mmCIF file of C-alpha atoms and ligand atoms in Angstrom:
data_model
loop_
_atom_site.group_PDB
_atom_site.id
_atom_site.type_symbol
_atom_site.label_atom_id
_atom_site.label_comp_id
_atom_site.label_asym_id
_atom_site.label_seq_id
_atom_site.Cartn_x
_atom_site.Cartn_y
_atom_site.Cartn_z
ATOM 1 C CA MET A 183 -53.781 5.210 -76.503
ATOM 2 C CA THR A 184 -50.423 6.157 -77.481
ATOM 3 C CA GLU A 185 -49.975 4.609 -80.765
ATOM 4 C CA GLY A 186 -47.630 2.077 -82.438
ATOM 5 C CA ALA A 187 -46.338 2.251 -85.865
ATOM 6 C CA GLU A 188 -48.598 0.195 -87.192
ATOM 7 C CA HIS A 189 -51.867 2.200 -85.939
ATOM 8 C CA PRO A 190 -50.764 6.425 -86.631
ATOM 9 C CA VAL A 191 -53.316 8.565 -85.234
ATOM 10 C CA LEU A 192 -55.467 10.156 -87.922
ATOM 11 C CA LEU A 193 -55.560 14.624 -88.028
ATOM 12 C CA THR A 194 -57.672 15.801 -90.448
ATOM 13 C CA GLY A 195 -57.354 19.528 -90.523
ATOM 14 C CA ALA A 196 -53.146 19.716 -90.415
ATOM 15 C CA THR A 197 -53.116 22.577 -92.096
ATOM 16 C CA GLY A 198 -56.319 24.918 -90.379
ATOM 17 C CA TYR A 199 -55.236 27.031 -87.201
ATOM 18 C CA ILE A 200 -55.231 24.557 -84.606
ATOM 19 C CA GLY A 201 -54.765 20.926 -86.385
ATOM 20 C CA ARG A 202 -51.070 22.671 -87.417
ATOM 21 C CA ARG A 203 -50.472 23.417 -84.070
ATOM 22 C CA LEU A 204 -51.890 20.011 -82.897
ATOM 23 C CA LEU A 205 -49.574 18.649 -85.255
ATOM 24 C CA PRO A 206 -45.856 18.797 -83.243
ATOM 25 C CA LEU A 207 -47.665 17.699 -79.844
ATOM 26 C CA LEU A 208 -48.804 14.457 -81.081
ATOM 27 C CA LEU A 209 -45.811 13.588 -82.913
ATOM 28 C CA ARG A 210 -43.994 13.191 -79.899
ATOM 29 C CA THR A 211 -46.058 10.512 -78.528
ATOM 30 C CA SER A 212 -47.213 8.448 -82.286
ATOM 31 C CA PRO A 213 -46.525 8.752 -85.458
ATOM 32 C CA VAL A 214 -49.676 10.846 -87.328
ATOM 33 C CA ARG A 215 -51.041 10.620 -90.564
ATOM 34 C CA CYS A 216 -52.683 13.720 -92.438
ATOM 35 C CA LEU A 217 -55.520 13.964 -94.127
ATOM 36 C CA VAL A 218 -54.906 17.327 -96.820
ATOM 37 C CA ARG A 219 -56.741 18.788 -99.630
ATOM 38 C CA ASP A 220 -53.542 19.633 -100.899
ATOM 39 C CA ALA A 221 -49.916 18.021 -101.537
ATOM 40 C CA ALA A 222 -48.393 20.966 -101.777
ATOM 41 C CA ARG A 223 -49.188 22.884 -98.484
ATOM 42 C CA PRO A 224 -46.532 22.614 -96.324
ATOM 43 C CA LEU A 225 -46.765 19.646 -93.334
ATOM 44 C CA ASP A 226 -44.117 18.373 -90.719
ATOM 45 C CA PRO A 227 -41.828 16.622 -92.640
ATOM 46 C CA ARG A 228 -42.507 13.489 -90.103
ATOM 47 C CA ALA A 229 -46.063 13.157 -90.126
ATOM 48 C CA GLN A 230 -47.700 11.376 -93.212
ATOM 49 C CA ALA A 231 -50.043 12.764 -95.774
ATOM 50 C CA VAL A 232 -52.656 11.198 -97.236
ATOM 51 C CA ILE A 233 -54.516 12.888 -99.842
ATOM 52 C CA GLY A 234 -58.261 13.762 -99.414
ATOM 53 C CA ASP A 235 -61.168 15.040 -98.863
ATOM 54 C CA VAL A 236 -64.197 14.772 -96.039
ATOM 55 C CA LEU A 237 -67.045 15.489 -98.944
ATOM 56 C CA GLN A 238 -65.788 12.603 -101.165
ATOM 57 C CA PRO A 239 -66.179 10.067 -99.272
ATOM 58 C CA ALA A 240 -63.718 8.002 -101.422
ATOM 59 C CA THR A 241 -61.122 9.326 -100.591
ATOM 60 C CA LEU A 242 -61.182 8.593 -96.809
ATOM 61 C CA ALA A 243 -60.537 4.208 -97.099
ATOM 62 C CA ALA A 244 -56.722 4.915 -97.687
ATOM 63 C CA ALA A 245 -56.431 7.509 -94.699
ATOM 64 C CA MET A 246 -58.623 5.226 -91.995
ATOM 65 C CA ALA A 247 -56.380 2.107 -93.117
ATOM 66 C CA GLY A 248 -55.102 0.858 -89.556
ATOM 67 C CA VAL A 249 -56.831 3.519 -87.358
ATOM 68 C CA ARG A 250 -57.250 3.364 -83.949
ATOM 69 C CA THR A 251 -57.714 6.877 -82.804
ATOM 70 C CA ALA A 252 -58.724 9.988 -85.222
ATOM 71 C CA TYR A 253 -59.066 13.493 -84.931
ATOM 72 C CA TYR A 254 -61.837 15.143 -86.668
ATOM 73 C CA MET A 255 -60.636 19.312 -86.590
ATOM 74 C CA VAL A 256 -62.239 20.092 -90.008
ATOM 75 C CA HIS A 257 -65.086 22.869 -90.730
ATOM 76 C CA MET A 258 -66.942 24.849 -93.822
ATOM 77 C CA MET A 259 -67.017 27.793 -92.273
ATOM 78 C CA ALA A 260 -65.547 29.174 -95.062
ATOM 79 C CA ALA A 261 -67.865 28.444 -97.252
ATOM 80 C CA ALA A 262 -69.541 31.042 -96.873
ATOM 81 C CA ARG A 263 -72.712 29.257 -97.540
ATOM 82 C CA HIS A 264 -74.676 26.213 -96.859
ATOM 83 C CA PHE A 265 -71.823 25.424 -94.661
ATOM 84 C CA GLU A 266 -74.242 24.042 -92.325
ATOM 85 C CA GLN A 267 -75.022 21.400 -94.625
ATOM 86 C CA ALA A 268 -71.890 20.922 -96.151
ATOM 87 C CA ASP A 269 -70.921 20.181 -92.358
ATOM 88 C CA ARG A 270 -73.007 17.691 -92.210
ATOM 89 C CA GLU A 271 -72.413 15.395 -94.990
ATOM 90 C CA ALA A 272 -68.845 15.520 -94.123
ATOM 91 C CA ALA A 273 -69.422 14.388 -90.546
ATOM 92 C CA ARG A 274 -71.358 12.122 -92.348
ATOM 93 C CA ASN A 275 -68.890 10.537 -94.189
ATOM 94 C CA PHE A 276 -66.198 10.611 -91.786
ATOM 95 C CA ALA A 277 -68.523 8.746 -89.545
ATOM 96 C CA ALA A 278 -69.482 6.071 -91.717
ATOM 97 C CA ALA A 279 -65.615 5.410 -93.033
ATOM 98 C CA ALA A 280 -64.231 4.901 -89.121
ATOM 99 C CA SER A 281 -67.206 3.060 -88.423
ATOM 100 C CA HIS A 282 -65.498 0.782 -91.707
ATOM 101 C CA ALA A 283 -61.984 1.201 -91.083
ATOM 102 C CA GLY A 284 -63.022 -0.349 -87.094
ATOM 103 C CA VAL A 285 -61.290 2.895 -85.859
ATOM 104 C CA LYS A 286 -61.793 3.031 -82.105
ATOM 105 C CA ARG A 287 -61.898 6.540 -80.990
ATOM 106 C CA ILE A 288 -62.491 9.837 -82.435
ATOM 107 C CA ILE A 289 -61.289 13.322 -80.944
ATOM 108 C CA TYR A 290 -63.322 16.497 -82.052
ATOM 109 C CA LEU A 291 -63.029 19.459 -81.358
ATOM 110 C CA GLY A 292 -66.959 21.850 -81.401
ATOM 111 C CA ALA A 293 -67.817 24.432 -79.857
ATOM 112 C CA LEU A 294 -69.912 25.483 -76.335
ATOM 113 C CA GLY A 295 -73.143 25.961 -76.411
ATOM 114 C CA ASP A 296 -76.283 24.846 -74.518
ATOM 115 C CA ASP A 297 -78.288 22.837 -77.146
ATOM 116 C CA ASN A 298 -81.073 23.733 -75.269
ATOM 117 C CA ASP A 299 -80.848 27.575 -76.211
ATOM 118 C CA PRO A 300 -83.649 27.872 -79.287
ATOM 119 C CA LYS A 301 -81.783 30.745 -79.996
ATOM 120 C CA LEU A 302 -78.627 29.103 -80.682
ATOM 121 C CA SER A 303 -76.540 30.456 -83.620
ATOM 122 C CA PRO A 304 -76.844 28.721 -86.988
ATOM 123 C CA HIS A 305 -72.672 27.251 -86.227
ATOM 124 C CA ILE A 306 -73.499 26.590 -82.919
ATOM 125 C CA ARG A 307 -76.542 24.536 -84.095
ATOM 126 C CA SER A 308 -73.944 22.091 -86.635
ATOM 127 C CA ARG A 309 -70.890 22.026 -84.418
ATOM 128 C CA HIS A 310 -72.663 20.332 -82.233
ATOM 129 C CA GLU A 311 -74.908 18.601 -84.525
ATOM 130 C CA VAL A 312 -71.041 17.607 -86.021
ATOM 131 C CA GLY A 313 -70.715 16.212 -82.103
ATOM 132 C CA ARG A 314 -73.455 13.748 -82.826
ATOM 133 C CA ILE A 315 -72.896 12.919 -86.228
ATOM 134 C CA LEU A 316 -69.610 11.699 -85.359
ATOM 135 C CA ARG A 317 -71.065 9.627 -82.496
ATOM 136 C CA GLU A 318 -73.760 7.505 -84.781
ATOM 137 C CA SER A 319 -69.893 5.920 -86.011
ATOM 138 C CA GLY A 320 -70.312 3.904 -82.902
ATOM 139 C CA ALA A 321 -66.445 4.529 -81.804
ATOM 140 C CA GLU A 322 -66.100 5.847 -78.630
ATOM 141 C CA VAL A 323 -66.304 10.157 -79.722
ATOM 142 C CA ILE A 324 -64.602 12.561 -77.186
ATOM 143 C CA GLU A 325 -65.923 15.944 -78.151
ATOM 144 C CA LEU A 326 -64.167 18.895 -76.000
ATOM 145 C CA ARG A 327 -66.301 22.672 -76.683
ATOM 146 C CA ALA A 328 -64.828 25.312 -76.371
ATOM 147 C CA SER A 329 -65.348 29.174 -77.002
ATOM 148 C CA ILE A 330 -63.566 31.561 -78.829
ATOM 149 C CA VAL A 331 -59.461 30.334 -78.667
ATOM 150 C CA ILE A 332 -57.176 33.277 -77.844
ATOM 151 C CA GLY A 333 -53.856 32.990 -78.921
ATOM 152 C CA LYS A 334 -51.885 34.404 -82.348
ATOM 153 C CA GLY A 335 -53.679 34.349 -85.273
ATOM 154 C CA SER A 336 -56.696 32.496 -84.513
ATOM 155 C CA THR A 337 -59.667 34.035 -86.138
ATOM 156 C CA SER A 338 -61.547 35.386 -83.190
ATOM 157 C CA PHE A 339 -58.811 36.986 -81.131
ATOM 158 C CA GLU A 340 -57.124 38.632 -84.985
ATOM 159 C CA LEU A 341 -60.915 40.391 -84.972
ATOM 160 C CA ILE A 342 -60.224 41.589 -81.184
ATOM 161 C CA ARG A 343 -56.525 42.330 -81.738
ATOM 162 C CA THR A 344 -57.823 44.507 -85.336
ATOM 163 C CA LEU A 345 -60.582 46.253 -83.607
ATOM 164 C CA THR A 346 -58.518 47.061 -80.487
ATOM 165 C CA HIS A 347 -56.024 48.514 -82.909
ATOM 166 C CA ARG A 348 -58.194 50.817 -85.518
ATOM 167 C CA LEU A 349 -60.705 51.245 -83.658
ATOM 168 C CA PRO A 350 -60.399 54.427 -80.609
ATOM 169 C CA VAL A 351 -63.624 54.348 -80.164
ATOM 170 C CA MET A 352 -66.399 51.345 -80.711
ATOM 171 C CA ILE A 353 -69.946 51.221 -81.159
ATOM 172 C CA CYS A 354 -70.909 47.620 -79.537
ATOM 173 C CA PRO A 355 -73.592 45.270 -79.974
ATOM 174 C CA ARG A 356 -75.380 44.341 -76.768
ATOM 175 C CA TRP A 357 -74.497 41.086 -76.851
ATOM 176 C CA LEU A 358 -71.077 41.753 -76.777
ATOM 177 C CA ASP A 359 -71.804 41.371 -73.098
ATOM 178 C CA THR A 360 -72.678 37.788 -73.392
ATOM 179 C CA PRO A 361 -70.753 35.444 -70.892
ATOM 180 C CA THR A 362 -67.777 33.650 -72.647
ATOM 181 C CA GLN A 363 -64.934 31.354 -71.625
ATOM 182 C CA PRO A 364 -62.300 31.165 -73.830
ATOM 183 C CA ILE A 365 -59.482 28.921 -73.931
ATOM 184 C CA ALA A 366 -55.342 29.682 -74.595
ATOM 185 C CA ILE A 367 -54.511 27.550 -78.004
ATOM 186 C CA ASP A 368 -51.742 25.810 -75.285
ATOM 187 C CA ASP A 369 -54.440 24.674 -73.218
ATOM 188 C CA ALA A 370 -56.926 23.581 -75.960
ATOM 189 C CA LEU A 371 -54.250 21.744 -77.741
ATOM 190 C CA ALA A 372 -53.115 20.549 -74.177
ATOM 191 C CA CYS A 373 -56.341 18.828 -73.660
ATOM 192 C CA LEU A 374 -56.925 17.513 -77.379
ATOM 193 C CA ALA A 375 -53.827 15.722 -76.936
ATOM 194 C CA ALA A 376 -54.440 14.597 -73.147
ATOM 195 C CA ALA A 377 -57.331 12.823 -75.098
ATOM 196 C CA LEU A 378 -55.233 10.745 -76.298
ATOM 197 C CA GLU A 379 -54.587 9.283 -73.328
ATOM 198 C CA LEU A 380 -57.760 9.321 -71.717
ATOM 199 C CA PRO A 381 -59.316 5.345 -70.502
ATOM 200 C CA ALA A 382 -62.154 4.629 -72.247
ATOM 201 C CA SER A 383 -65.366 4.659 -71.101
ATOM 202 C CA GLY A 384 -67.582 5.735 -74.162
ATOM 203 C CA SER A 385 -68.865 8.568 -75.008
ATOM 204 C CA ARG A 386 -68.188 12.221 -74.007
ATOM 205 C CA VAL A 387 -69.502 15.965 -74.566
ATOM 206 C CA ILE A 388 -65.968 17.593 -72.368
ATOM 207 C CA GLU A 389 -66.218 21.457 -71.486
ATOM 208 C CA ILE A 390 -63.077 23.330 -71.760
ATOM 209 C CA GLY A 391 -62.470 26.780 -71.124
ATOM 210 C CA THR A 392 -60.942 29.791 -68.863
ATOM 211 C CA PRO A 393 -62.086 29.623 -64.802
ATOM 212 C CA ASP A 394 -62.845 33.424 -65.541
ATOM 213 C CA VAL A 395 -65.920 34.455 -67.525
ATOM 214 C CA THR A 396 -65.951 37.708 -69.435
ATOM 215 C CA SER A 397 -67.317 38.557 -72.397
ATOM 216 C CA TYR A 398 -66.552 39.517 -76.248
ATOM 217 C CA GLY A 399 -66.393 43.157 -74.738
ATOM 218 C CA GLY A 400 -64.265 42.023 -71.518
ATOM 219 C CA LEU A 401 -61.513 40.527 -74.102
ATOM 220 C CA ILE A 402 -61.263 43.646 -75.782
ATOM 221 C CA LYS A 403 -60.747 45.793 -72.633
ATOM 222 C CA GLU A 404 -58.581 43.624 -71.611
ATOM 223 C CA TYR A 405 -56.655 43.874 -74.705
ATOM 224 C CA ALA A 406 -56.548 47.260 -74.834
ATOM 225 C CA ARG A 407 -55.790 47.705 -70.859
ATOM 226 C CA GLN A 408 -52.653 45.012 -71.697
ATOM 227 C CA MET A 409 -51.266 46.910 -74.449
ATOM 228 C CA GLY A 410 -51.725 50.249 -72.755
ATOM 229 C CA LEU A 411 -54.619 51.988 -74.861
ATOM 230 C CA ARG A 412 -58.064 53.920 -73.973
ATOM 231 C CA ARG A 413 -60.766 52.644 -75.610
ATOM 232 C CA LEU A 414 -64.291 53.340 -75.513
ATOM 233 C CA LEU A 415 -66.673 51.075 -75.669
ATOM 234 C CA ILE A 416 -70.627 53.159 -77.134
ATOM 235 C CA PRO A 417 -72.920 50.018 -76.258
ATOM 236 C CA VAL A 418 -76.130 50.296 -78.823
ATOM 237 C CA PRO A 419 -78.894 47.692 -78.569
ATOM 238 C CA VAL A 420 -78.316 45.783 -81.941
ATOM 239 C CA LEU A 421 -75.732 44.787 -84.115
ATOM 240 C CA THR A 422 -76.875 45.808 -87.568
ATOM 241 C CA PRO A 423 -75.777 44.048 -90.775
ATOM 242 C CA TRP A 424 -73.873 47.646 -91.221
ATOM 243 C CA LEU A 425 -72.501 48.122 -88.514
ATOM 244 C CA SER A 426 -71.929 44.155 -88.654
ATOM 245 C CA SER A 427 -70.418 44.573 -92.578
ATOM 246 C CA LEU A 428 -68.007 47.783 -90.542
ATOM 247 C CA TRP A 429 -65.993 45.210 -88.316
ATOM 248 C CA LEU A 430 -66.011 42.258 -90.719
ATOM 249 C CA ALA A 431 -63.946 45.335 -93.265
ATOM 250 C CA LEU A 432 -61.506 45.325 -91.184
ATOM 251 C CA VAL A 433 -60.267 41.915 -91.042
ATOM 252 C CA THR A 434 -59.043 40.057 -94.861
ATOM 253 C CA PRO A 435 -62.103 39.020 -97.320
ATOM 254 C CA ALA A 436 -60.623 35.140 -96.352
ATOM 255 C CA LYS A 437 -61.324 35.962 -93.119
ATOM 256 C CA ALA A 438 -64.351 38.247 -93.034
ATOM 257 C CA ALA A 439 -67.168 34.781 -93.646
ATOM 258 C CA VAL A 440 -65.374 32.569 -90.620
ATOM 259 C CA GLY A 441 -65.866 36.215 -88.631
ATOM 260 C CA ARG A 442 -69.985 36.686 -89.742
ATOM 261 C CA HIS A 443 -70.582 33.348 -88.824
ATOM 262 C CA LEU A 444 -68.544 34.021 -85.086
ATOM 263 C CA ILE A 445 -70.035 37.276 -84.625
ATOM 264 C CA GLU A 446 -73.331 35.437 -84.938
ATOM 265 C CA GLY A 447 -72.110 32.831 -82.534
ATOM 266 C CA LEU A 448 -71.048 36.268 -80.320
ATOM 267 C CA ARG A 449 -75.361 36.047 -79.743
ATOM 268 C CA ASN A 450 -75.011 33.291 -77.403
ATOM 269 C CA ALA A 451 -73.463 32.881 -74.442
ATOM 270 C CA MET A 452 -70.267 30.839 -74.769
ATOM 271 C CA VAL A 453 -69.741 29.306 -71.107
ATOM 272 C CA VAL A 454 -68.923 25.799 -69.290
ATOM 273 C CA ARG A 455 -72.035 24.232 -67.693
ATOM 274 C CA ASP A 456 -70.525 21.221 -66.418
ATOM 275 C CA PRO A 457 -66.959 21.429 -65.773
ATOM 276 C CA ALA A 458 -66.745 18.265 -64.208
ATOM 277 C CA PRO A 459 -65.554 16.009 -67.707
ATOM 278 C CA ALA A 460 -62.231 18.283 -67.781
ATOM 279 C CA ARG A 461 -61.411 17.067 -64.356
ATOM 280 C CA ALA A 462 -60.515 13.920 -66.236
ATOM 281 C CA LEU A 463 -57.696 15.726 -68.422
ATOM 282 C CA PRO A 464 -54.402 17.029 -66.780
ATOM 283 C CA VAL A 465 -54.597 20.398 -67.958
ATOM 284 C CA GLN A 466 -55.571 23.914 -65.304
ATOM 285 C CA PRO A 467 -56.691 26.524 -67.716
ATOM 286 C CA MET A 468 -55.517 29.312 -67.796
ATOM 287 C CA THR A 469 -57.351 33.361 -66.350
ATOM 288 C CA VAL A 470 -58.147 35.020 -69.143
ATOM 289 C CA GLN A 471 -55.471 37.362 -68.746
ATOM 290 C CA GLN A 472 -52.555 34.983 -68.516
ATOM 291 C CA ALA A 473 -54.601 34.169 -71.944
ATOM 292 C CA ILE A 474 -54.206 37.705 -73.371
ATOM 293 C CA ALA A 475 -50.873 38.168 -72.135
ATOM 294 C CA GLU A 476 -49.660 34.792 -73.505
ATOM 295 C CA ALA A 477 -51.126 35.734 -77.333
ATOM 296 C CA ILE A 478 -49.340 39.827 -77.033
ATOM 297 C CA ALA A 479 -45.715 37.734 -75.760
ATOM 298 C CA ALA A 480 -45.960 35.298 -78.842
ATOM 299 C CA GLU A 481 -47.358 38.615 -81.246
HETATM 300 N N1 LIG B 111 -59.750 28.508 -84.115
HETATM 301 C C1 LIG B 111 -61.130 29.161 -82.817
HETATM 302 O O1 LIG B 111 -61.416 29.634 -82.652
HETATM 303 C C2 LIG B 111 -62.148 27.015 -82.931
HETATM 304 C C3 LIG B 111 -62.893 27.670 -81.342
HETATM 305 C C4 LIG B 111 -63.802 26.731 -80.789
HETATM 306 C C5 LIG B 111 -63.581 25.502 -81.734
HETATM 307 N N2 LIG B 111 -62.990 25.553 -83.104
HETATM 308 C C6 LIG B 111 -62.553 24.016 -83.603
HETATM 309 O O2 LIG B 111 -61.800 23.773 -83.634
HETATM 310 C C7 LIG B 111 -61.572 22.754 -84.888
HETATM 311 C C8 LIG B 111 -60.711 23.587 -86.179
HETATM 312 O O3 LIG B 111 -60.326 24.453 -86.886
HETATM 313 P P1 LIG B 111 -59.715 25.405 -86.740
HETATM 314 O O4 LIG B 111 -60.212 27.137 -86.643
HETATM 315 O O5 LIG B 111 -58.138 24.928 -86.852
HETATM 316 O O6 LIG B 111 -60.385 26.036 -88.644
HETATM 317 P P2 LIG B 111 -59.324 26.302 -89.669
HETATM 318 O O7 LIG B 111 -58.040 26.967 -89.064
HETATM 319 O O8 LIG B 111 -60.782 26.989 -90.607
HETATM 320 O O9 LIG B 111 -58.946 24.885 -90.672
HETATM 321 C C9 LIG B 111 -60.448 24.305 -91.174
HETATM 322 C C10 LIG B 111 -59.451 22.688 -91.692
HETATM 323 O O10 LIG B 111 -60.226 21.879 -92.010
HETATM 324 C C11 LIG B 111 -59.556 21.335 -93.227
HETATM 325 N N3 LIG B 111 -61.170 21.519 -94.227
HETATM 326 C C12 LIG B 111 -61.828 21.601 -94.677
HETATM 327 N N4 LIG B 111 -62.661 21.331 -95.477
HETATM 328 C C13 LIG B 111 -62.272 20.453 -95.521
HETATM 329 C C14 LIG B 111 -62.472 19.202 -96.518
HETATM 330 N N5 LIG B 111 -63.723 18.952 -97.191
HETATM 331 N N6 LIG B 111 -62.172 17.886 -96.180
HETATM 332 C C15 LIG B 111 -60.664 17.422 -95.912
HETATM 333 N N7 LIG B 111 -60.444 19.494 -94.817
HETATM 334 C C16 LIG B 111 -61.253 20.122 -94.988
HETATM 335 C C17 LIG B 111 -59.210 22.669 -94.057
HETATM 336 O O11 LIG B 111 -57.726 22.149 -95.190
HETATM 337 P P3 LIG B 111 -57.492 23.546 -96.118
HETATM 338 O O12 LIG B 111 -56.598 23.877 -95.715
HETATM 339 O O13 LIG B 111 -57.233 22.155 -97.209
HETATM 340 O O14 LIG B 111 -59.158 24.052 -96.047
HETATM 341 C C18 LIG B 111 -58.183 23.079 -93.011
HETATM 342 O O15 LIG B 111 -57.174 22.236 -92.650
HETATM 343 C C19 LIG B 111 -63.273 23.451 -85.521
HETATM 344 O O16 LIG B 111 -64.097 21.999 -85.346
HETATM 345 C C20 LIG B 111 -63.689 24.295 -85.280
HETATM 346 O O17 LIG B 111 -64.948 24.514 -84.178
HETATM 347 C C21 LIG B 111 -61.636 26.477 -83.198
#
């Protein structure tokens, strides 16, 4: 569904970690309109910027005019409190505006995780709820679900990098062993761009991840190995608030709120349970080892 000039692709979250990197890929095949909150934030000059806020429904109609495909790449995790309510409201506003504008397809990057897990973290539960709300728009929703994105500048990867460099001995909660299937940033972007071209066949969830399963502890060990650092991980049964704050004190305050939600999410296994839908995408995700090597090379 490569779009012509009369039907720009709408990209939200274009100033975010994923959206900023996705924009040049989309521009290769389609004109792109970006919904941004702040006109002063630099954007690729080839993209059209429209000022708007997903929490202000009146601002969405202009952004959606003539759009057939929209990327929903927004989350409210930086708002430390009530992020679930804000995410719900934002998704409802976006779904209503998309429905009104006759948007045909919404592509959304959410989170892996099992809906039937009673201990699903509020963050992951909220990401899944956003997917459900977007589907209510009546548009075909392609919900890609990913775990940690490995790449230079990704909050989760920066947390791993900072911890590994600063702490020769790490006291680690047991859930550092929770299985996870991360994805390299380039693979996540390739999947998101390819979702634009998928033939229409109804809303679907596509779980994406590395071919190998690891854990957050495994990522720390692999990062340390590739950097030639000797690190000792000492497991403890629980992550106390004290330990958690110690970890987060190592990252910038701006990233601490997001980091807190990410750390909470580590309780839940984040693995691909159904690999079949991802086979429709022309992407062979790289291994954990390759993904870390790429991220290190980009530094
Ligand atoms: N990064 C990862 O490791 C990862 C992993 C799995 C899934 N994902 C998913 O990928 C998506 C994008 O994540 P990200 O890491 O790119 O996030 P991010 O870097 O925090 O960016 C969030 C984006 O949302 C925008 N935004 C926030 N509130 C908004 C509002 N009220 N109206 C309009 N825009 C608003 C921000 O714009 P401002 O610049 O104006 O604040 C920013 O562009 C999310 O759905 C996330 O769950 C990310």
